[in-house]
PDB file of C-alpha atoms in Angstrom:
ATOM      1  CA  MET A   1     116.889 113.262 128.235  1.00 44.00           C
ATOM      2  CA  LYS A   2     113.103 113.390 128.567  1.00 41.00           C
ATOM      3  CA  LYS A   3     112.556 114.162 125.027  1.00 36.00           C
ATOM      4  CA  LEU A   4     114.926 110.766 124.277  1.00 32.00           C
ATOM      5  CA  PHE A   5     112.903 108.554 126.579  1.00 35.00           C
ATOM      6  CA  LEU A   6     109.700 109.801 125.085  1.00 31.00           C
ATOM      7  CA  LEU A   7     110.853 109.156 121.274  1.00 28.00           C
ATOM      8  CA  ILE A   8     111.790 105.739 122.195  1.00 31.00           C
ATOM      9  CA  GLY A   9     108.312 105.400 123.858  1.00 33.00           C
ATOM     10  CA  VAL A  10     106.749 106.451 120.956  1.00 29.00           C
ATOM     11  CA  ILE A  11     108.787 104.578 118.095  1.00 30.00           C
ATOM     12  CA  ALA A  12     108.654 101.341 120.458  1.00 32.00           C
ATOM     13  CA  ALA A  13     104.615 101.664 120.318  1.00 33.00           C
ATOM     14  CA  MET A  14     104.596 102.483 116.514  1.00 32.00           C
ATOM     15  CA  THR A  15     106.639  99.340 115.862  1.00 34.00           C
ATOM     16  CA  SER A  16     104.726  97.168 118.096  1.00 39.00           C
ATOM     17  CA  CYS A  17     101.427  98.068 115.929  1.00 50.00           C
ATOM     18  CA  SER A  18     101.256  95.475 113.096  1.00 65.00           C
ATOM     19  CA  THR A  19      99.724  95.811 110.020  1.00 92.00           C
ATOM     20  CA  LEU A  20      98.224  93.156 107.943  1.00 94.00           C
ATOM     21  CA  LYS A  21     100.531  91.100 105.722  1.00 96.00           C
ATOM     22  CA  VAL A  22      98.960  89.597 102.568  1.00 97.00           C
ATOM     23  CA  GLY A  23      99.583  87.448 100.005  1.00 96.00           C
ATOM     24  CA  TYR A  24      98.079  84.992  97.120  1.00 96.00           C
ATOM     25  CA  ASP A  25      99.107  81.969  94.829  1.00 97.00           C
ATOM     26  CA  TYR A  26      97.347  80.680  92.098  1.00 97.00           C
ATOM     27  CA  ASP A  27      97.419  77.968  89.480  1.00 97.00           C
ATOM     28  CA  SER A  28      98.451  79.669  86.609  1.00 95.00           C
ATOM     29  CA  GLN A  29      96.571  77.040  84.143  1.00 95.00           C
ATOM     30  CA  ALA A  30      93.589  77.881  85.991  1.00 96.00           C
ATOM     31  CA  ASP A  31      90.619  79.976  83.872  1.00 95.00           C
ATOM     32  CA  PHE A  32      89.353  82.475  86.473  1.00 96.00           C
ATOM     33  CA  THR A  33      86.616  83.638  83.990  1.00 96.00           C
ATOM     34  CA  LYS A  34      84.517  80.353  84.273  1.00 96.00           C
ATOM     35  CA  TYR A  35      84.063  80.913  88.152  1.00 98.00           C
ATOM     36  CA  LYS A  36      81.114  82.428  89.361  1.00 98.00           C
ATOM     37  CA  THR A  37      79.526  80.458  91.630  1.00 98.00           C
ATOM     38  CA  TYR A  38      80.658  79.422  95.193  1.00 98.00           C
ATOM     39  CA  ALA A  39      79.686  77.302  98.673  1.00 98.00           C
ATOM     40  CA  PHE A  40      81.528  76.994 101.609  1.00 98.00           C
ATOM     41  CA  SER A  41      83.370  73.669 102.364  1.00 98.00           C
ATOM     42  CA  GLU A  42      82.283  71.795 105.380  1.00 97.00           C
ATOM     43  CA  GLU A  43      85.618  72.316 107.046  1.00 96.00           C
ATOM     44  CA  ALA A  44      84.925  76.504 106.490  1.00 97.00           C
ATOM     45  CA  LEU A  45      81.357  76.202 108.218  1.00 97.00           C
ATOM     46  CA  GLN A  46      83.477  74.217 111.121  1.00 96.00           C
ATOM     47  CA  LEU A  47      86.327  76.954 111.396  1.00 95.00           C
ATOM     48  CA  PRO A  48      87.783  76.128 115.130  1.00 93.00           C
ATOM     49  CA  VAL A  49      87.308  79.733 116.536  1.00 93.00           C
ATOM     50  CA  ASP A  50      83.963  80.967 118.244  1.00 94.00           C
ATOM     51  CA  GLN A  51      80.633  81.208 116.776  1.00 96.00           C
ATOM     52  CA  LEU A  52      80.869  85.238 116.617  1.00 96.00           C
ATOM     53  CA  ASN A  53      84.122  85.219 114.702  1.00 95.00           C
ATOM     54  CA  ARG A  54      83.316  82.375 112.463  1.00 97.00           C
ATOM     55  CA  ASP A  55      80.354  84.337 111.654  1.00 97.00           C
ATOM     56  CA  ARG A  56      81.885  87.555 111.162  1.00 97.00           C
ATOM     57  CA  ILE A  57      84.474  85.862 108.836  1.00 98.00           C
ATOM     58  CA  LEU A  58      82.085  84.193 106.840  1.00 98.00           C
ATOM     59  CA  ARG A  59      80.045  87.396 106.513  1.00 98.00           C
ATOM     60  CA  ALA A  60      83.047  89.347 105.361  1.00 98.00           C
ATOM     61  CA  VAL A  61      84.000  86.547 102.747  1.00 98.00           C
ATOM     62  CA  GLU A  62      80.272  86.266 101.330  1.00 98.00           C
ATOM     63  CA  THR A  63      80.549  90.340 101.107  1.00 98.00           C
ATOM     64  CA  GLU A  64      83.888  90.234  98.981  1.00 98.00           C
ATOM     65  CA  LEU A  65      82.707  87.256  97.101  1.00 98.00           C
ATOM     66  CA  ALA A  66      79.269  89.127  95.981  1.00 98.00           C
ATOM     67  CA  ALA A  67      81.581  92.331  94.964  1.00 98.00           C
ATOM     68  CA  LYS A  68      83.664  89.932  92.779  1.00 97.00           C
ATOM     69  CA  GLY A  69      80.547  88.769  90.900  1.00 97.00           C
ATOM     70  CA  PHE A  70      80.085  85.342  92.761  1.00 98.00           C
ATOM     71  CA  THR A  71      76.745  84.091  93.536  1.00 98.00           C
ATOM     72  CA  LYS A  72      75.797  81.450  96.271  1.00 98.00           C
ATOM     73  CA  SER A  73      75.139  77.838  94.952  1.00 98.00           C
ATOM     74  CA  ASP A  74      74.275  74.409  95.673  1.00 98.00           C
ATOM     75  CA  THR A  75      76.611  73.542  92.760  1.00 98.00           C
ATOM     76  CA  PRO A  76      79.232  75.754  92.782  1.00 98.00           C
ATOM     77  CA  ASP A  77      82.172  76.179  90.257  1.00 98.00           C
ATOM     78  CA  VAL A  78      84.466  76.546  93.361  1.00 98.00           C
ATOM     79  CA  LEU A  79      84.301  75.578  97.296  1.00 98.00           C
ATOM     80  CA  ILE A  80      85.583  78.081  99.419  1.00 98.00           C
ATOM     81  CA  ASP A  81      87.884  76.620 102.132  1.00 98.00           C
ATOM     82  CA  LEU A  82      89.015  78.502 105.224  1.00 98.00           C
ATOM     83  CA  GLN A  83      91.781  78.162 107.735  1.00 97.00           C
ATOM     84  CA  LEU A  84      93.440  79.857 110.631  1.00 95.00           C
ATOM     85  CA  LYS A  85      96.410  79.415 112.443  1.00 94.00           C
ATOM     86  CA  ALA A  86      97.879  81.256 115.355  1.00 86.00           C
ATOM     87  CA  LYS A  87     101.356  81.711 116.314  1.00 87.00           C
ATOM     88  CA  GLN A  88     102.491  82.948 119.706  1.00 86.00           C
ATOM     89  CA  GLU A  89     105.407  85.266 119.457  1.00 82.00           C
ATOM     90  CA  THR A  90     107.513  87.202 121.943  1.00 87.00           C
ATOM     91  CA  GLU A  91     109.242  90.726 121.294  1.00 86.00           C
ATOM     92  CA  ALA A  92     112.183  91.929 123.538  1.00 87.00           C
ATOM     93  CA  THR A  93     112.887  95.596 123.699  1.00 88.00           C
ATOM     94  CA  ALA A  94     116.409  96.993 125.603  1.00 85.00           C
ATOM     95  CA  THR A  95     116.511 100.031 126.891  1.00 86.00           C
ATOM     96  CA  ASN A  96     119.574 101.997 128.468  1.00 81.00           C
ATOM     97  CA  MET A  97     118.696 103.776 131.575  1.00 75.00           C
ATOM     98  CA  GLY A  98     121.245 106.386 132.645  1.00 66.00           C
ATOM     99  CA  GLY A  99     124.973 106.261 132.669  1.00 60.00           C
ATOM    100  CA  GLY A 100     127.066 108.457 130.267  1.00 57.00           C
ATOM    101  CA  MET A 101     130.376 109.958 129.113  1.00 56.00           C
ATOM    102  CA  TYR A 102     132.296 113.016 130.947  1.00 55.00           C
ATOM    103  CA  GLY A 103     134.800 115.244 129.538  1.00 58.00           C
ATOM    104  CA  GLY A 104     138.212 115.230 130.300  1.00 57.00           C
ATOM    105  CA  ARG A 105     141.332 117.075 129.336  1.00 60.00           C
ATOM    106  CA  TYR A 106     141.708 115.458 126.204  1.00 59.00           C
ATOM    107  CA  GLY A 107     138.324 115.260 125.246  1.00 58.00           C
ATOM    108  CA  PHE A 108     135.820 112.575 126.365  1.00 56.00           C
ATOM    109  CA  ALA A 109     136.715 109.418 128.585  1.00 54.00           C
ATOM    110  CA  GLY A 110     134.765 106.472 129.901  1.00 55.00           C
ATOM    111  CA  GLY A 111     131.192 105.935 130.923  1.00 55.00           C
ATOM    112  CA  TYR A 112     129.842 105.516 133.863  1.00 58.00           C
ATOM    113  CA  GLY A 113     126.800 103.880 136.066  1.00 62.00           C
ATOM    114  CA  GLY A 114     123.688 102.890 133.765  1.00 72.00           C
ATOM    115  CA  THR A 115     121.440 100.091 133.687  1.00 83.00           C
ATOM    116  CA  THR A 116     119.615  97.891 130.807  1.00 85.00           C
ATOM    117  CA  GLN A 117     116.389  97.560 131.097  1.00 87.00           C
ATOM    118  CA  ILE A 118     114.830  94.708 129.007  1.00 87.00           C
ATOM    119  CA  THR A 119     111.048  94.277 128.498  1.00 88.00           C
ATOM    120  CA  TYR A 120     109.262  91.383 127.071  1.00 86.00           C
ATOM    121  CA  ASN A 121     105.988  91.329 125.019  1.00 85.00           C
ATOM    122  CA  ASP A 122     104.014  88.310 124.045  1.00 82.00           C
ATOM    123  CA  TYR A 123     101.569  88.467 121.301  1.00 79.00           C
ATOM    124  CA  THR A 124      99.610  86.338 118.897  1.00 84.00           C
ATOM    125  CA  VAL A 125     100.317  86.577 115.363  1.00 90.00           C
ATOM    126  CA  GLY A 126      96.573  85.105 113.444  1.00 91.00           C
ATOM    127  CA  SER A 127      96.593  84.212 109.909  1.00 96.00           C
ATOM    128  CA  LEU A 128      93.907  83.605 107.622  1.00 97.00           C
ATOM    129  CA  PHE A 129      94.004  81.446 104.693  1.00 98.00           C
ATOM    130  CA  ILE A 130      91.123  81.552 102.243  1.00 98.00           C
ATOM    131  CA  ASN A 131      91.374  78.833  99.113  1.00 98.00           C
ATOM    132  CA  MET A 132      89.037  78.464  96.329  1.00 98.00           C
ATOM    133  CA  VAL A 133      88.882  74.966  95.343  1.00 98.00           C
ATOM    134  CA  ASP A 134      87.821  73.949  91.689  1.00 98.00           C
ATOM    135  CA  SER A 135      84.933  71.702  92.290  1.00 97.00           C
ATOM    136  CA  ALA A 136      85.291  69.681  89.132  1.00 97.00           C
ATOM    137  CA  SER A 137      89.281  68.995  89.902  1.00 97.00           C
ATOM    138  CA  GLU A 138      89.192  69.297  93.847  1.00 97.00           C
ATOM    139  CA  LYS A 139      92.383  71.456  93.570  1.00 98.00           C
ATOM    140  CA  ILE A 140      93.227  74.604  94.719  1.00 98.00           C
ATOM    141  CA  VAL A 141      93.274  77.445  92.188  1.00 98.00           C
ATOM    142  CA  TRP A 142      93.754  80.223  94.017  1.00 98.00           C
ATOM    143  CA  GLN A 143      94.827  81.164  97.916  1.00 98.00           C
ATOM    144  CA  GLY A 144      94.724  84.487  99.576  1.00 98.00           C
ATOM    145  CA  ARG A 145      96.194  84.931 102.934  1.00 97.00           C
ATOM    146  CA  GLY A 146      96.847  87.618 105.296  1.00 97.00           C
ATOM    147  CA  SER A 147      98.360  87.742 108.943  1.00 96.00           C
ATOM    148  CA  LYS A 148      98.313  90.419 111.536  1.00 94.00           C
ATOM    149  CA  THR A 149      98.877  90.547 115.445  1.00 91.00           C
ATOM    150  CA  ILE A 150      95.661  89.770 117.069  1.00 88.00           C
ATOM    151  CA  ASP A 151      94.164  92.382 119.569  1.00 88.00           C
ATOM    152  CA  GLU A 152      92.667  90.087 121.980  1.00 85.00           C
ATOM    153  CA  ASP A 153      90.993  93.133 124.003  1.00 90.00           C
ATOM    154  CA  ALA A 154      89.093  94.497 120.872  1.00 93.00           C
ATOM    155  CA  SER A 155      85.442  95.426 121.057  1.00 95.00           C
ATOM    156  CA  ALA A 156      83.019  93.512 119.281  1.00 95.00           C
ATOM    157  CA  SER A 157      82.768  96.605 116.933  1.00 96.00           C
ATOM    158  CA  GLN A 158      86.416  96.413 116.387  1.00 96.00           C
ATOM    159  CA  ARG A 159      86.319  93.064 115.731  1.00 95.00           C
ATOM    160  CA  ASP A 160      84.006  93.523 112.643  1.00 96.00           C
ATOM    161  CA  THR A 161      86.019  96.147 111.486  1.00 96.00           C
ATOM    162  CA  ASN A 162      89.026  94.148 111.542  1.00 94.00           C
ATOM    163  CA  ILE A 163      87.872  91.015 109.890  1.00 96.00           C
ATOM    164  CA  THR A 164      86.167  93.029 107.548  1.00 97.00           C
ATOM    165  CA  ALA A 165      89.246  95.249 106.518  1.00 96.00           C
ATOM    166  CA  ALA A 166      91.426  91.977 106.596  1.00 96.00           C
ATOM    167  CA  VAL A 167      89.201  89.989 104.165  1.00 98.00           C
ATOM    168  CA  LYS A 168      88.713  92.893 101.845  1.00 97.00           C
ATOM    169  CA  LYS A 169      92.422  93.201 101.582  1.00 97.00           C
ATOM    170  CA  ILE A 170      93.139  89.869 101.024  1.00 97.00           C
ATOM    171  CA  PHE A 171      90.622  89.596  98.081  1.00 98.00           C
ATOM    172  CA  THR A 172      92.442  92.591  96.312  1.00 96.00           C
ATOM    173  CA  GLN A 173      94.628  90.028  94.804  1.00 91.00           C
ATOM    174  CA  TYR A 174      91.692  88.267  93.227  1.00 96.00           C
ATOM    175  CA  PRO A 175      91.492  87.571  90.434  1.00 94.00           C
ATOM    176  CA  PRO A 176      95.258  87.004  89.595  1.00 93.00           C
ATOM    177  CA  LYS A 177      96.551  89.955  87.492  1.00 85.00           C
ATOM    178  CA  LYS A 178      96.672  88.076  84.384  1.00 75.00           C
ATOM    179  CA  PHE A 179      92.978  87.810  84.317  1.00 57.00           C
TER     180      PHE A 179
END
């Protein structure tokens, strides 16, 4: 019985840890080979998070853009716009405690006792959207997004690691596969 409760605990711990979910969308008519320079939009520079995390996000995006061959420019081919969204969610887990079956003359019969314990876990899912906006047409030509449960107790170095890894994974989808 002890092993059963331990297994349930391990499964609950594994499922409560979320992985980064990424996706992307793009304008199939856009010529991604012509985009070589970028600048951040004013909205991206004023991203509504604390300064430390804003700087982490901007640095991570700059690193990935440089890895894709982009350079920063005052006359960019694309503007990089960033958006953040947070959503509060609750997860409920039910655990049966005690109870069981007893053997009768002709096999198993009814159960006895036992309770069900329900635990609630409140958490925040954060989403980062990275939009590439064609400077000439002022239309979004590519959007990458990532969503993950936010670890509000993460250390400064863990926040650096998490943000860098998230932005890197989002940019694995750029340029679109047709290019």
